[in-house]
Short mmCIF file of C-alpha atoms and ligand atoms in Angstrom, two decimals:
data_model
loop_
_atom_site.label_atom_id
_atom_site.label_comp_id
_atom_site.label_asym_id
_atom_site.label_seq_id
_atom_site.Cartn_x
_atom_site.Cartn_y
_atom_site.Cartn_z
CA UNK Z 1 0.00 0.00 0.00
CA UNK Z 2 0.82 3.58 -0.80
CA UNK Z 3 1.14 6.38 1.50
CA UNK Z 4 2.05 9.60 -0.16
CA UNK Z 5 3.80 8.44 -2.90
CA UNK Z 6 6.09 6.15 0.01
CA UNK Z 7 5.81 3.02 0.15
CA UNK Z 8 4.39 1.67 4.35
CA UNK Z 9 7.03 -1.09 3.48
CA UNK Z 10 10.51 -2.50 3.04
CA UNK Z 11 11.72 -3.09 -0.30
CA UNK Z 12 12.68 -6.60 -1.51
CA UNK Z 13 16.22 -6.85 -3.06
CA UNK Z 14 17.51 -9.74 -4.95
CA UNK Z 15 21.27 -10.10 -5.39
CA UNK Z 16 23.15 -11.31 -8.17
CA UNK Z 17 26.70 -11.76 -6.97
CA UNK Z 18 28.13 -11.65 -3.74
CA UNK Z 19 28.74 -15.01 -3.12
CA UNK Z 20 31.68 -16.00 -0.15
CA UNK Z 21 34.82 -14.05 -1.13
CA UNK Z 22 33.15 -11.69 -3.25
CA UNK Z 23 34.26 -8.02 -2.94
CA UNK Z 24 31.57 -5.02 -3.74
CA UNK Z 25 28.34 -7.59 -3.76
CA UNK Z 26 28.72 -7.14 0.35
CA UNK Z 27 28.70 -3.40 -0.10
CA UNK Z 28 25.49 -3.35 -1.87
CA UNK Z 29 23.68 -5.10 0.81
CA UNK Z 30 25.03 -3.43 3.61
CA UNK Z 31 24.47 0.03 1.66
CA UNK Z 32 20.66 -0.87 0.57
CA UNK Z 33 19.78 -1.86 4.24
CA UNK Z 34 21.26 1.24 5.85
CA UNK Z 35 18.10 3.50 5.74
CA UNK Z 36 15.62 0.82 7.06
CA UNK Z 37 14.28 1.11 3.42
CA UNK Z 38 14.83 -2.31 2.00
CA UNK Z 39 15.75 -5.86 2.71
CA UNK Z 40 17.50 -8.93 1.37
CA UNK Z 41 15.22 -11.63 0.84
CA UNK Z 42 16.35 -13.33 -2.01
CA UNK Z 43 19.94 -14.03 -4.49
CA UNK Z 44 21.78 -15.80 -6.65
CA UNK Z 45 24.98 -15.40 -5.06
CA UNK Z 46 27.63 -17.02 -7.30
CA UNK Z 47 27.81 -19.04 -10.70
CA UNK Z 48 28.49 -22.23 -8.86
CA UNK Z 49 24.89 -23.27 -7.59
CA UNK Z 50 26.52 -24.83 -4.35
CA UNK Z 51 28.21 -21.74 -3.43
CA UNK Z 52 25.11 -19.53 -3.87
CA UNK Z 53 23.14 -22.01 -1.89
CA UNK Z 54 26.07 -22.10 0.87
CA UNK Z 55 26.50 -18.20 0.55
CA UNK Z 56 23.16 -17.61 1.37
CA UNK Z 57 23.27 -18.27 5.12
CA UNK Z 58 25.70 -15.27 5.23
CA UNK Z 59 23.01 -12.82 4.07
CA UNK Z 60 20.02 -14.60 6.53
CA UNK Z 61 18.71 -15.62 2.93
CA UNK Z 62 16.19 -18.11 3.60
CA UNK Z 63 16.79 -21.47 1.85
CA UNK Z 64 13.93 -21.87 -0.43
CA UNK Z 65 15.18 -17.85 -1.71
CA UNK Z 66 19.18 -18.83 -2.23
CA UNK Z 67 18.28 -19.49 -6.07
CA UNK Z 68 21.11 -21.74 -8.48
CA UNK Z 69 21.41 -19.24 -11.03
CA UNK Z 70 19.78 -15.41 -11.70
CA UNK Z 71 17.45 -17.11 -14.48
CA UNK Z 72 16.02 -19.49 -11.68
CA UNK Z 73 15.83 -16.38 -8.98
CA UNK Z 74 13.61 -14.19 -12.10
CA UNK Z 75 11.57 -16.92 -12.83
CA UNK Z 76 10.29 -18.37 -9.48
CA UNK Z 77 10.45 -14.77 -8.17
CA UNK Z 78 7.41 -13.76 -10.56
CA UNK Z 79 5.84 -16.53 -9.56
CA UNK Z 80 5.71 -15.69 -6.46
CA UNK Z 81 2.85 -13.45 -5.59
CA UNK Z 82 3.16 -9.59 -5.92
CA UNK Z 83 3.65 -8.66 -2.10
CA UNK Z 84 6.60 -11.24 -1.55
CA UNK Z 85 8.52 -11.18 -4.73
CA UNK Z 86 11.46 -8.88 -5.34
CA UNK Z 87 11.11 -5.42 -6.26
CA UNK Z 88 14.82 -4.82 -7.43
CA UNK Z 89 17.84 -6.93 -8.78
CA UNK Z 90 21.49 -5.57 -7.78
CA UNK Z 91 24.22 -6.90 -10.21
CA UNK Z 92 27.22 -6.97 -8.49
CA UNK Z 93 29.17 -9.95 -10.89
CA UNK Z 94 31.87 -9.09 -12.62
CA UNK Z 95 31.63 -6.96 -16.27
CA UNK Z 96 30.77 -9.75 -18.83
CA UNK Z 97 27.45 -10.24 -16.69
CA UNK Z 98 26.01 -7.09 -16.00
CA UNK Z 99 24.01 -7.07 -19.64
CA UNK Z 100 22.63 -11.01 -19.39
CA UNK Z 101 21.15 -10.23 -15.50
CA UNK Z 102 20.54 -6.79 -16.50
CA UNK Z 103 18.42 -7.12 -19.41
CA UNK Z 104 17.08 -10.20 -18.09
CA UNK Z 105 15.53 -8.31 -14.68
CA UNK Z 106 14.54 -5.35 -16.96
CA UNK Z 107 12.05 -8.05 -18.86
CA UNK Z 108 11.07 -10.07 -15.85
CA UNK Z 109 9.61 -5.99 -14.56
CA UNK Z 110 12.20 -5.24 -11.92
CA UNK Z 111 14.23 -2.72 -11.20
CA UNK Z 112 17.89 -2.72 -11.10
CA UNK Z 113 20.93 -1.49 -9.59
CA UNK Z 114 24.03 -2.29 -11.60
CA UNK Z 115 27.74 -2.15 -10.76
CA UNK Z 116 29.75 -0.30 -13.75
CA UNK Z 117 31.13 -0.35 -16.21
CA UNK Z 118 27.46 -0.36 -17.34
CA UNK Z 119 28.26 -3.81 -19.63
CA UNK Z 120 31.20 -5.77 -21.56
CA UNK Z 121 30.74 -3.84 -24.84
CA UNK Z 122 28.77 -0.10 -25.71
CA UNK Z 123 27.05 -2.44 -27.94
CA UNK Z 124 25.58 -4.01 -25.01
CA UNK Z 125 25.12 -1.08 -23.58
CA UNK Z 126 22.83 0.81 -26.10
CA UNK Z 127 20.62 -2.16 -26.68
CA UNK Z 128 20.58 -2.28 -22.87
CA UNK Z 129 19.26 1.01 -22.58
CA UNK Z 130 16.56 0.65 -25.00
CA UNK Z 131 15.15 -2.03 -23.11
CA UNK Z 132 15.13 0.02 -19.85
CA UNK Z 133 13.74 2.83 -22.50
CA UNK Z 134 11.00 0.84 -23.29
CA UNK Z 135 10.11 -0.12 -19.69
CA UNK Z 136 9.08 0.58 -16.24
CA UNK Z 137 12.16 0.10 -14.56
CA UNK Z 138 14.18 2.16 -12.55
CA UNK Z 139 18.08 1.55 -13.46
CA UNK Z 140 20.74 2.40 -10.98
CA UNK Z 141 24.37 2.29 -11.79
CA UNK Z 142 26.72 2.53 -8.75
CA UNK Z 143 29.26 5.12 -9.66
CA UNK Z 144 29.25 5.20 -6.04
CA UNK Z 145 31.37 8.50 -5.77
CA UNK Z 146 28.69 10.72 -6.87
CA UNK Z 147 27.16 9.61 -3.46
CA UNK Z 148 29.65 11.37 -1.18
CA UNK Z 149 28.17 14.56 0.80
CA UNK Z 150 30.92 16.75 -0.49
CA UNK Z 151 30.52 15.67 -4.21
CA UNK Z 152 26.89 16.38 -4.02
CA UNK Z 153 27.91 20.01 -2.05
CA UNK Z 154 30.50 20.59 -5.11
CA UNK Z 155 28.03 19.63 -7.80
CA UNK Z 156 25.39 22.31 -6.62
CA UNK Z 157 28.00 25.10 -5.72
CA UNK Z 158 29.54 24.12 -9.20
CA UNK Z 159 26.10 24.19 -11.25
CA UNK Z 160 24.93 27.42 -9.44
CA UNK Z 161 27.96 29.04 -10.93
CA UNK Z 162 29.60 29.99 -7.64
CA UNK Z 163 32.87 28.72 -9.03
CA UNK Z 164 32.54 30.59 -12.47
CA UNK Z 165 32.66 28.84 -15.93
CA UNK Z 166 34.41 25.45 -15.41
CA UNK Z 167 37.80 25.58 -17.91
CA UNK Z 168 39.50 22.55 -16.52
CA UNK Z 169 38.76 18.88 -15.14
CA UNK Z 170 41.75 16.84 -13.89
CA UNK Z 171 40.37 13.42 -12.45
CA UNK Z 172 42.79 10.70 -11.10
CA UNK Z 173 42.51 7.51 -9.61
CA UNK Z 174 45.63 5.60 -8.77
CA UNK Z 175 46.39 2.26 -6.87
CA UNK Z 176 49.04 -0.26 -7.24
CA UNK Z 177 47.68 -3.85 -5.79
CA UNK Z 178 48.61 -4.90 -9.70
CA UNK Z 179 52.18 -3.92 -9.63
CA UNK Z 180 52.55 -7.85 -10.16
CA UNK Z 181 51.17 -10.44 -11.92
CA UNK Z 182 48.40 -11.54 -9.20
CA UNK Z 183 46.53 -12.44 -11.76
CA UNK Z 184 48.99 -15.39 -11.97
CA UNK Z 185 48.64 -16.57 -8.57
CA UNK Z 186 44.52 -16.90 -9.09
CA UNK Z 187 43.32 -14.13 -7.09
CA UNK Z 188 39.71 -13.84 -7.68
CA UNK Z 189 39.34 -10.18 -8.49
CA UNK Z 190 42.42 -9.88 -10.39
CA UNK Z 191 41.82 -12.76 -12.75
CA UNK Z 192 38.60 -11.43 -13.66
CA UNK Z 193 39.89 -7.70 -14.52
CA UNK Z 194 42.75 -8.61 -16.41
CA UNK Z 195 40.77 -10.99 -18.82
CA UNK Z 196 39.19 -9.14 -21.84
CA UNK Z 197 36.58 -11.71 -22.00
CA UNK Z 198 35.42 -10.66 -18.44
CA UNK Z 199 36.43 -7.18 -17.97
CA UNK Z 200 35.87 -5.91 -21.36
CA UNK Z 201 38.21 -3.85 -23.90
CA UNK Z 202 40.13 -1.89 -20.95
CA UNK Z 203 41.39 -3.09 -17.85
CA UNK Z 204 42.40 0.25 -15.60
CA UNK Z 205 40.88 2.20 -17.47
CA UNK Z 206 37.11 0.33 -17.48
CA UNK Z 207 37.59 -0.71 -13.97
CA UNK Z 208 38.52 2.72 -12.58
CA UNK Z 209 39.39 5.16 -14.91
CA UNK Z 210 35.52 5.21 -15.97
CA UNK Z 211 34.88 6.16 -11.97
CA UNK Z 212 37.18 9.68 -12.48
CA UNK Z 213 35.55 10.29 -15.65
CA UNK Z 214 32.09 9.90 -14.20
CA UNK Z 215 33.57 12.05 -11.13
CA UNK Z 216 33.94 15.27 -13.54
CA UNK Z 217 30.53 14.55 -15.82
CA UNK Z 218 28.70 14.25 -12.49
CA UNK Z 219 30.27 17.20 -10.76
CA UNK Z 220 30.50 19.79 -13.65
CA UNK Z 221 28.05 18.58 -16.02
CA UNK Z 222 30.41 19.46 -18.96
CA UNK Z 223 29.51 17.97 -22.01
CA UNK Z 224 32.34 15.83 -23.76
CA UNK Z 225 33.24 16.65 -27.17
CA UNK Z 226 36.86 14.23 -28.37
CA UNK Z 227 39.07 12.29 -26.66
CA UNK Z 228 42.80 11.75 -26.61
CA UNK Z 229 44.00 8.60 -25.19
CA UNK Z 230 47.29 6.60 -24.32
CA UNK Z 231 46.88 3.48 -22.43
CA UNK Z 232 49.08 0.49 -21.69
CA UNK Z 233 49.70 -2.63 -20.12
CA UNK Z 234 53.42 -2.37 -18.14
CA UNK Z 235 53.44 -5.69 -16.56
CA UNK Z 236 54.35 -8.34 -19.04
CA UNK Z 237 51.73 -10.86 -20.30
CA UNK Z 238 49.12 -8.86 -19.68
CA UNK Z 239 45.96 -8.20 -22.57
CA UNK Z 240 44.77 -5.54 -20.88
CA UNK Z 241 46.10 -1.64 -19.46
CA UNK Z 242 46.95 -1.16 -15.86
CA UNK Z 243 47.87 2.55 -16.41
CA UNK Z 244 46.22 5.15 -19.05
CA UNK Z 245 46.14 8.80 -19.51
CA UNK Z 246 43.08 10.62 -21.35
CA UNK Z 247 42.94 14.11 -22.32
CA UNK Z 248 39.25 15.44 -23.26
CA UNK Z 249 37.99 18.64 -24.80
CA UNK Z 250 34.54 20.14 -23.77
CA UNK Z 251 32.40 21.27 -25.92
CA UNK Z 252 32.47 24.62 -23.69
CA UNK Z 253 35.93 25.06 -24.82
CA UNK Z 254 37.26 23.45 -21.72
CA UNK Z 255 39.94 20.84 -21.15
CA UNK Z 256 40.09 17.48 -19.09
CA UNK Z 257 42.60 14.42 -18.15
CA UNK Z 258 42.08 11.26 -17.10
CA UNK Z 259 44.44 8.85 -15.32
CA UNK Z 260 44.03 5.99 -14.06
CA UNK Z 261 46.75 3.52 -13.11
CA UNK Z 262 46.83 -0.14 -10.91
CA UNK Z 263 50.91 -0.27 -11.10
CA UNK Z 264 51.83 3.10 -8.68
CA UNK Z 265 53.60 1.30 -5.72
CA UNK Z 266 51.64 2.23 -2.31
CA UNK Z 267 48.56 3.69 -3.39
CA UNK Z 268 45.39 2.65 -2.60
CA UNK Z 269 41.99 4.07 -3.89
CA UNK Z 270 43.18 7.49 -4.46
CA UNK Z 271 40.50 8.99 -6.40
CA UNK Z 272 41.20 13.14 -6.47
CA UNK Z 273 39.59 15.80 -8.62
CA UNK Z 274 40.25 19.10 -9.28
CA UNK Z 275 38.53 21.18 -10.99
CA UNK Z 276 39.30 24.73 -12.28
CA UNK Z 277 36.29 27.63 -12.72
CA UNK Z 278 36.88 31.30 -13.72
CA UNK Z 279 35.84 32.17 -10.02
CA UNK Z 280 37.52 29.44 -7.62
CA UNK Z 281 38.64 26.27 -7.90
CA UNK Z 282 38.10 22.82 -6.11
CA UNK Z 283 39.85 19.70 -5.43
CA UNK Z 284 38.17 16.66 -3.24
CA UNK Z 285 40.15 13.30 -2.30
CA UNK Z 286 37.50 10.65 -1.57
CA UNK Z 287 40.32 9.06 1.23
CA UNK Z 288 39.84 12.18 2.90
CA UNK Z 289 36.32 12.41 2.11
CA UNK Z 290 35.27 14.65 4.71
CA UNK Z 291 36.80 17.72 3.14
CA UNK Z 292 36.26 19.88 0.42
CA UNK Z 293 38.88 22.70 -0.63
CA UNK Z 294 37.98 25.21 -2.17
CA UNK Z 295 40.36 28.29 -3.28
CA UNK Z 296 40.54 31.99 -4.51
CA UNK Z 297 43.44 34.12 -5.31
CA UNK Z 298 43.92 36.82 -2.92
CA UNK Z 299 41.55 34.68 -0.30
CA UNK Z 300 42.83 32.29 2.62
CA UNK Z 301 41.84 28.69 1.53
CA UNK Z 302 38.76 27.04 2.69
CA UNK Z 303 38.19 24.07 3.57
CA UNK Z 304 34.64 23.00 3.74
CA UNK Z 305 33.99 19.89 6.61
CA UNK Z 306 31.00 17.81 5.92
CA UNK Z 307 29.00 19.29 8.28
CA UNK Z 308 24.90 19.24 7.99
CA UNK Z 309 24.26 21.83 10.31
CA UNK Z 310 26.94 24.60 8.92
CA UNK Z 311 25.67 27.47 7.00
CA UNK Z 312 27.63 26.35 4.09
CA UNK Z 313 26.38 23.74 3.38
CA UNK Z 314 24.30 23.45 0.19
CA UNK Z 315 20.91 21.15 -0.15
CA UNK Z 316 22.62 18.69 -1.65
CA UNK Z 317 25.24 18.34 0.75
CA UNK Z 318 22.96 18.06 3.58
CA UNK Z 319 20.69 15.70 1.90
CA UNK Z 320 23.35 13.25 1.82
CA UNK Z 321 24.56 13.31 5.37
CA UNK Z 322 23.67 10.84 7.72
CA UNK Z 323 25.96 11.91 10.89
CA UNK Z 324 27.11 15.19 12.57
CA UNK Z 325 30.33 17.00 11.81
CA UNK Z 326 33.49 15.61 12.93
CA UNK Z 327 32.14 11.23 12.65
CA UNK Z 328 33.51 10.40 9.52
CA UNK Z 329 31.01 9.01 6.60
CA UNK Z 330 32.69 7.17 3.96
CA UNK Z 331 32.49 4.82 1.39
CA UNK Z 332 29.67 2.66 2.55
CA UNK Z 333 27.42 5.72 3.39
CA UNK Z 334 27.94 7.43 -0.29
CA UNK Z 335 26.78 3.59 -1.90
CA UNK Z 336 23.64 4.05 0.35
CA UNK Z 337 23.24 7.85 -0.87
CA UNK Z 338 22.85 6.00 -4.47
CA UNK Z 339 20.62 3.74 -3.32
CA UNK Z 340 18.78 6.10 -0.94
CA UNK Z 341 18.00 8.53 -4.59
CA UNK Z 342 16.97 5.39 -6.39
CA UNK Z 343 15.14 4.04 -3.98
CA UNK Z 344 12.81 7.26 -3.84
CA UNK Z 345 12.42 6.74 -7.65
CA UNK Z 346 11.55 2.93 -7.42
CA UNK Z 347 9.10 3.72 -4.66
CA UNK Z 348 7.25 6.40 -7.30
CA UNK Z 349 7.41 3.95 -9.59
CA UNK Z 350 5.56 1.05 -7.58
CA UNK Z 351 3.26 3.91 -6.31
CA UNK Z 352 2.18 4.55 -9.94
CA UNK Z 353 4.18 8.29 -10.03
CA UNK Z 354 6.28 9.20 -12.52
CA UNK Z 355 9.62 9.16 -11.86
CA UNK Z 356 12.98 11.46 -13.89
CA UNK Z 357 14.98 8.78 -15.91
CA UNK Z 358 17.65 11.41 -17.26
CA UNK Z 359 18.48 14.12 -14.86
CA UNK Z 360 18.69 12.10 -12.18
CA UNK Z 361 20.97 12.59 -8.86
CA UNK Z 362 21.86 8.56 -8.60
CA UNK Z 363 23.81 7.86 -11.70
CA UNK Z 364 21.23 6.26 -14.51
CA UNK Z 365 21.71 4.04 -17.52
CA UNK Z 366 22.59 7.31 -19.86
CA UNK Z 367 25.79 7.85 -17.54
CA UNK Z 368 26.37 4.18 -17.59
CA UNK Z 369 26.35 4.01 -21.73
CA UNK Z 370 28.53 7.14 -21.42
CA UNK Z 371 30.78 5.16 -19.78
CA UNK Z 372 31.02 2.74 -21.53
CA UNK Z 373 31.33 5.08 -24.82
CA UNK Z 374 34.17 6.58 -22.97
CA UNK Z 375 36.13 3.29 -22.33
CA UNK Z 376 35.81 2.36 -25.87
CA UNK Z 377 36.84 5.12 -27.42
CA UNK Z 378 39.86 5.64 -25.39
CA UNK Z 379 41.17 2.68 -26.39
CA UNK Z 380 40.54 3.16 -29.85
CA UNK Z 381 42.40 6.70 -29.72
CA UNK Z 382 45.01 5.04 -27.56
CA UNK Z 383 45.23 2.11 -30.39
CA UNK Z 384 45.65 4.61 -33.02
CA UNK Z 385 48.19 6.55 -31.70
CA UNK Z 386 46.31 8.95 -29.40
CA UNK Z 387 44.12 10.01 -32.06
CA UNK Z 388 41.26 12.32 -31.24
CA UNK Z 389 38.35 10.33 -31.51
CA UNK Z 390 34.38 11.87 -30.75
CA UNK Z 391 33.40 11.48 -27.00
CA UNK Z 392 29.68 12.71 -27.10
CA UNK Z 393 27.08 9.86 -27.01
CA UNK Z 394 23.47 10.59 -28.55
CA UNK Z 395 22.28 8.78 -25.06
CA UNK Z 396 24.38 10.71 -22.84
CA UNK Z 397 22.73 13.22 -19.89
CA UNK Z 398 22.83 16.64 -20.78
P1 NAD Y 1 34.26 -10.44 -7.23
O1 NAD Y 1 34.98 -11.34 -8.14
O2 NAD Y 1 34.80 -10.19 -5.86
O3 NAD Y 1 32.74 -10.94 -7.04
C1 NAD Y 1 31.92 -11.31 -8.11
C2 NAD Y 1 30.81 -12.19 -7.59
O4 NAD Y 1 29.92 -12.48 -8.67
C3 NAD Y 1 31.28 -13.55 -7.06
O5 NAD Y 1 30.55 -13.88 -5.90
C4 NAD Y 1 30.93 -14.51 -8.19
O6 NAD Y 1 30.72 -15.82 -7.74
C5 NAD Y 1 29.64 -13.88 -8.66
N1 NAD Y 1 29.23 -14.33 -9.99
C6 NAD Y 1 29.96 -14.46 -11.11
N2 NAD Y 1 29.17 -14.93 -12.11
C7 NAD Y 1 27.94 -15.07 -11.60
C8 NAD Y 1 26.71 -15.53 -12.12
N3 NAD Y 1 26.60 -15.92 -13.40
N4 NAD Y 1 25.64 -15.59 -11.29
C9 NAD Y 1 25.73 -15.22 -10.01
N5 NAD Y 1 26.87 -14.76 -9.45
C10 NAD Y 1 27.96 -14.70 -10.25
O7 NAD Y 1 34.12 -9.06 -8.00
P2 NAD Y 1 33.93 -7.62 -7.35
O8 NAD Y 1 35.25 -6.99 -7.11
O9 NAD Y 1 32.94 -7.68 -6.27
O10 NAD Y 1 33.31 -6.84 -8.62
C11 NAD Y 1 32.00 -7.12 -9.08
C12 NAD Y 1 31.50 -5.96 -9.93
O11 NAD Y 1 31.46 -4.78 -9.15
C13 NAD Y 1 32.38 -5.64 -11.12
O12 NAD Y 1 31.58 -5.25 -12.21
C14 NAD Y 1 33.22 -4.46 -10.66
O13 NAD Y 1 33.60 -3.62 -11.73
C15 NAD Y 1 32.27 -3.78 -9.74
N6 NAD Y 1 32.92 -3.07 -8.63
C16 NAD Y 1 32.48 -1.83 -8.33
C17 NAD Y 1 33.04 -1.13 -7.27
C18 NAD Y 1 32.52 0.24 -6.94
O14 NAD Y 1 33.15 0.93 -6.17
N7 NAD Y 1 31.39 0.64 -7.48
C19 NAD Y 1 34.07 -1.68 -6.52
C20 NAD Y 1 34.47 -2.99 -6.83
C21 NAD Y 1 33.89 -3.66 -7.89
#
């Protein structure tokens, strides 16, 4: 039942993923339960049908719910009658599965929230979106970044105008856990992300260097115009890049880079962004995610604290705090700040309201075929010889 376009009720995730030893599949649960708003109830938690069953206990999945595969969990889950079955399917497998589970919830009538990048291929991507075009899903993709207070405070100081005309965008996001060959020694995750088959036609640059580009689309809304890439793999025997460099032009005339690299000795998840206007400029670290500086010549620098009680905070920023100043919100807060905007929109939608699909603040299927767009292109410019290639998608958010 419906109370003001709320829902009086939990609801019902299904997981695809997240199976024992799983990484990010964890994350989703622990972000979508957060606000009270939804529960686990049902998931297919691994490939291997023994594991998902065995998984399940983890997640206080009830047997006769811990399904053998995602096409058994979408078929007995419509069966099911319309106040127990799921409402939503999060994808949290690796790349080459997000478009078969994806497309597959879309037509069973869920809704979804996909880890990125968005698919394997843009191929998969576009057809993906014109099934979620053509249906009455809500689509979710976790470029879970966007979901940090200070992001959110940067994004509406930044489309306000307080920081002038945005001229330049430099994302990074640098690690180094594959500065060797783990891929070699079987480790789960890095088996999957160095295998084109599984990751797709990038390796760094899909896996992470899509999460910077997203950063500056998300916080400056610049439209893309070309792109400029040079990526490569530096340890030996490896298909795909562990370290890439992008430069992009906007069509406002303003200029971007993009690097992303697994190989830097040390470093861990060391997403920065800094962005230049004609009126300040801005640089955020999401392991220091807490703080926000902002600078203008001839001014002392400030440093803005997520704080949802100060005066300068923005709507946005305050809308995605959970805790006072000074107790740290991190990365599993910002996930549930995407879920927490797409849950609002999947509760309109069960509720019969219409909901935004495009100008959303959780980021939608358009950003997700952007990305993908983005990670094919730059290694087609990077494959012939940094050539400027065209970076603006027909399906991409304006
Ligand atoms: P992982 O290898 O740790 O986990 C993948 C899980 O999917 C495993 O439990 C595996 O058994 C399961 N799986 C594989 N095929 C399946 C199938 N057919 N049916 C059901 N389950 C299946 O990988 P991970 O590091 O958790 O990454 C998963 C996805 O999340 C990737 O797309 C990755 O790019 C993305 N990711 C996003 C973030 C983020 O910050 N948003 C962080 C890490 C990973």
């Amino acid at each position: 039942m419906a109370t003001n376009g709320r829902l009086n009720r939990k609801l019902r995730m299904g997981i695809v993923g997240g199976g024992q030893g799983s990484f990010i599949g964890r994350v989703h649960v622990t972000a979508a339960v957060l606000d009270n708003r939804a529960a686990l109830v049902a998931g297919a938690f691994s490939s291997d049908p023994e594991r998902s069953k065995a998984s399940a206990a983890d997640y206080d999945v009830c047997d006769d719910r811990a399904y053998g595969s995602y096409a058994e969990m979408f078929e007995k889950e419509r069966a099911l009658p319309e106040g127990e079955r799921i409402d939503y399917v999060s994808v949290a497998t690796p790349n080459h599965m997000h478009f078969p589970v994806a497309k597959a919830a879309v037509e069973a009538g869920f809704h979804v929230v996909c880890d990125k990048p968005l698919t394997l291929t843009l191929a998969e991507a576009e057809e993906l979106a014109e099934v979620v075009r053509n249906s009455a899903s809500v689509f979710v993709v976790t470029h879970n970044y966007t979901g940090y207070p200070l992001v959110r405070q940067a994004r509406e100081m930044i489309l306000s105008g307080e920081l002038g005309e945005i001229q330049a965008i430099r994302s990074e996001y640098i690690q180094g856990w594959l500065r060797t060959r783990l891929e070699g020694e079987g480790q789960k995750q890095a088996s999957w992300r160095t295998d084109p088959k599984r990751s797709g036609a990038a390796g760094a640059f899909g896996d992470i260097g899509t999460h910077a580009y997203n950063l500056g689309r998300y916080m400056t809304g610049l439209f893309p115009e070309k792109i400029s890439a040079n990526l490569k793999a530096f340890v030996p025997d490896r298909p795909l890049d562990d370290y890439g460099q992008a430069v992009i032009r906007y069509e406002n005339g303003g200029l971007g880079s993009v690097t992303a690299s697994q190989i830097s000795h040390g470093r861990e998840n060391d997403l920065r962004i800094q962005i230049d206007g004609t009126l300040a400029s801005l640089e955020w670290h999401q392991e220091n995610p807490n703080q926000l500086f902002v600078r203008k010549n001839g001014h002392p620098h400030a440093i803005y604290t997520r704080d949802p009680n100060a005066p300068f905070t923005n709507v946005m920023g305050q809308a995605a705090c959970r805790l006072p100043a000074g107790h740290p919100e991190a990365f599993f807060e910002a996930f549930a700040n995407v879920y927490r905007c797409g849950f609002d929109a999947m509760e309109q939608a069960i509720c019969g309201d219409a909901f935004e699909r495009t100008d959303t603040v959780y980021p939608n299927i358009h950003d997700g075929v952007e990305g993908m767009y983005f990670i094919e292109q730059a290694v087609a410019s990077s494959q012939a010889d940094a050539a400027w290639l065209p970076l603006k998608h027909p399906l991409a958010r304006r």
